[in-house]
Amino acid sequence: MTYKYFGAPNSATAAQVPISMRPEELGGDELGMGGMFTKIKPETIAAMVLTGIQGMPLHKVPPLELVVLHPDYAVVKLPMTVVDPLRGVGEESVGAAAFIWSTVPDRGGPRDAFDVYQLLHEWQDFSVRLHEAGHQPYCLVWP
């Protein structure tokens, strides 16, 4: 699976992403260069931010909202609580969250804390761009 995180003003706009998924066809900056391609599931990102930075128990992490379910792809909406906390967080909190998440085994084994730290910084930048654009976070999922 591949995941493309992007911002859109609302679910109707987010649902209009083209099936081809070529970056040049994705439209404006938030859907094109402003988005992020990754192999990390949206549920993992949500859990990483909310448990590692907000201190929320894992069982209280809110579910993702399905916007489009198509045979070739899906679009899900992430809760704003996943990106908002990142905007005002300092280096110490990002480092602590990265260390905590580096110890959590996933299918490939524990991740390096520095890799998680860099990922959280990318998400911090993404969060700021979303806020400045007045957009909400979405994720395009396709095989």
Coordinates of C-alpha atoms in Angstrom, one line a residue:
M1 CA 0.0 0.0 0.0
T2 CA 1.1 3.6 -0.7
Y3 CA -0.3 6.6 1.2
K4 CA -0.4 10.2 0.0
Y5 CA -1.3 12.7 2.7
F6 CA -2.7 15.9 1.5
G7 CA -4.9 18.9 2.6
A8 CA -8.2 19.9 1.3
P9 CA -10.8 22.5 2.4
N10 CA -13.5 19.8 2.8
S11 CA -14.4 16.1 2.1
A12 CA -16.1 16.9 -1.2
T13 CA -12.9 18.4 -2.6
A14 CA -10.8 15.6 -1.1
A15 CA -13.0 13.0 -2.8
Q16 CA -12.2 14.5 -6.3
V17 CA -8.6 13.3 -6.4
P18 CA -7.9 11.6 -9.8
I19 CA -7.4 7.9 -10.0
S20 CA -4.1 8.1 -11.9
M21 CA -2.4 9.7 -8.8
R22 CA 0.4 11.3 -10.9
P23 CA 1.6 14.3 -9.0
E24 CA 1.2 16.7 -12.0
E25 CA -2.5 15.8 -12.1
L26 CA -3.1 16.3 -8.4
G27 CA -3.8 20.0 -8.8
G28 CA -2.7 22.8 -6.5
D29 CA 0.1 22.9 -4.0
E30 CA -1.6 21.1 -1.2
L31 CA -2.6 18.2 -3.4
G32 CA 0.7 18.3 -5.3
M33 CA 4.0 19.4 -3.8
G34 CA 2.5 20.2 -0.4
G35 CA 1.5 16.6 0.1
M36 CA 3.5 13.7 1.4
F37 CA 4.0 10.2 0.0
T38 CA 4.9 7.5 2.6
K39 CA 4.5 3.9 3.4
I40 CA 3.2 4.7 6.9
K41 CA -0.5 4.0 7.6
P42 CA -2.7 6.9 8.7
E43 CA -3.7 4.9 11.8
T44 CA -0.1 4.7 12.8
I45 CA 0.5 8.4 12.3
A46 CA -2.6 9.2 14.4
A47 CA -1.5 6.9 17.2
M48 CA 2.0 8.2 17.1
V49 CA 1.0 11.8 17.5
L50 CA -1.9 11.3 20.0
T51 CA -0.1 8.9 22.3
G52 CA 3.4 10.1 21.9
I53 CA 2.8 13.9 22.0
Q54 CA -0.7 14.3 23.5
G55 CA -0.3 11.4 26.0
M56 CA -3.7 9.9 25.0
P57 CA -4.2 6.2 25.7
L58 CA -4.1 4.2 22.5
H59 CA -7.6 2.9 22.9
K60 CA -8.9 6.5 22.8
V61 CA -7.4 7.4 19.5
P62 CA -10.3 8.4 17.3
P63 CA -11.1 6.4 14.1
L64 CA -10.4 7.7 10.6
E65 CA -13.4 8.9 8.5
L66 CA -13.9 7.1 5.2
V67 CA -14.5 9.7 2.5
V68 CA -14.3 7.5 -0.7
L69 CA -14.1 3.8 -1.1
H70 CA -13.4 2.9 -4.7
P71 CA -12.2 -0.5 -6.1
D72 CA -8.8 1.1 -7.0
Y73 CA -8.3 3.5 -4.0
A74 CA -9.7 5.0 -0.9
V75 CA -9.6 8.5 0.7
V76 CA -9.8 8.9 4.5
K77 CA -10.0 12.0 6.6
L78 CA -7.7 12.2 9.7
P79 CA -9.0 13.9 12.8
M80 CA -7.7 17.4 13.2
T81 CA -6.4 16.3 16.7
V82 CA -3.7 14.4 14.8
V83 CA -2.2 17.5 13.1
D84 CA -3.1 20.4 15.4
P85 CA -1.0 19.3 18.4
L86 CA 2.2 19.3 16.2
R87 CA 2.1 23.0 15.4
G88 CA 3.1 24.2 18.9
V89 CA 5.3 21.4 20.1
G90 CA 8.9 22.0 21.0
E91 CA 12.0 19.9 20.1
E92 CA 11.9 18.1 23.5
S93 CA 8.4 16.8 23.0
V94 CA 9.2 15.7 19.4
G95 CA 12.3 13.9 20.6
A96 CA 10.5 12.2 23.5
A97 CA 7.7 11.0 21.2
A98 CA 10.3 9.7 18.7
F99 CA 12.1 7.8 21.3
I100 CA 8.8 6.3 22.7
W101 CA 7.7 5.3 19.2
S102 CA 11.1 3.8 18.2
T103 CA 10.5 1.2 20.9
V104 CA 7.1 0.1 19.5
P105 CA 7.5 -3.0 17.3
D106 CA 5.7 -2.9 14.0
R107 CA 5.8 -5.5 11.3
G108 CA 9.3 -4.6 10.3
G109 CA 10.6 -4.4 13.9
P110 CA 11.3 -1.3 16.0
R111 CA 12.2 1.8 14.0
D112 CA 15.2 4.0 14.5
A113 CA 14.4 6.9 16.8
F114 CA 16.0 9.4 14.5
D115 CA 13.9 8.2 11.6
V116 CA 10.7 8.7 13.7
Y117 CA 12.1 12.1 14.8
Q118 CA 12.5 13.1 11.1
L119 CA 9.0 11.8 10.3
L120 CA 7.5 13.8 13.1
H121 CA 9.2 17.0 11.9
E122 CA 7.8 16.4 8.4
W123 CA 4.4 16.1 10.0
Q124 CA 5.0 19.3 11.9
D125 CA 5.7 21.1 8.6
F126 CA 2.7 19.5 7.0
S127 CA 0.5 20.6 10.0
V128 CA 1.7 24.2 9.6
R129 CA 0.9 24.2 5.8
L130 CA -2.5 22.7 6.5
H131 CA -3.3 25.4 9.1
E132 CA -2.1 28.2 6.9
A133 CA -4.2 27.0 4.0
G134 CA -7.3 26.4 6.2
H135 CA -7.3 22.8 5.1
Q136 CA -8.1 19.5 6.8
P137 CA -5.8 16.4 6.6
Y138 CA -6.7 13.6 4.2
C139 CA -4.9 10.4 3.1
L140 CA -5.2 8.8 -0.3
V141 CA -4.6 5.0 0.0
W142 CA -3.9 2.8 -3.0
P143 CA -2.1 -0.5 -3.7

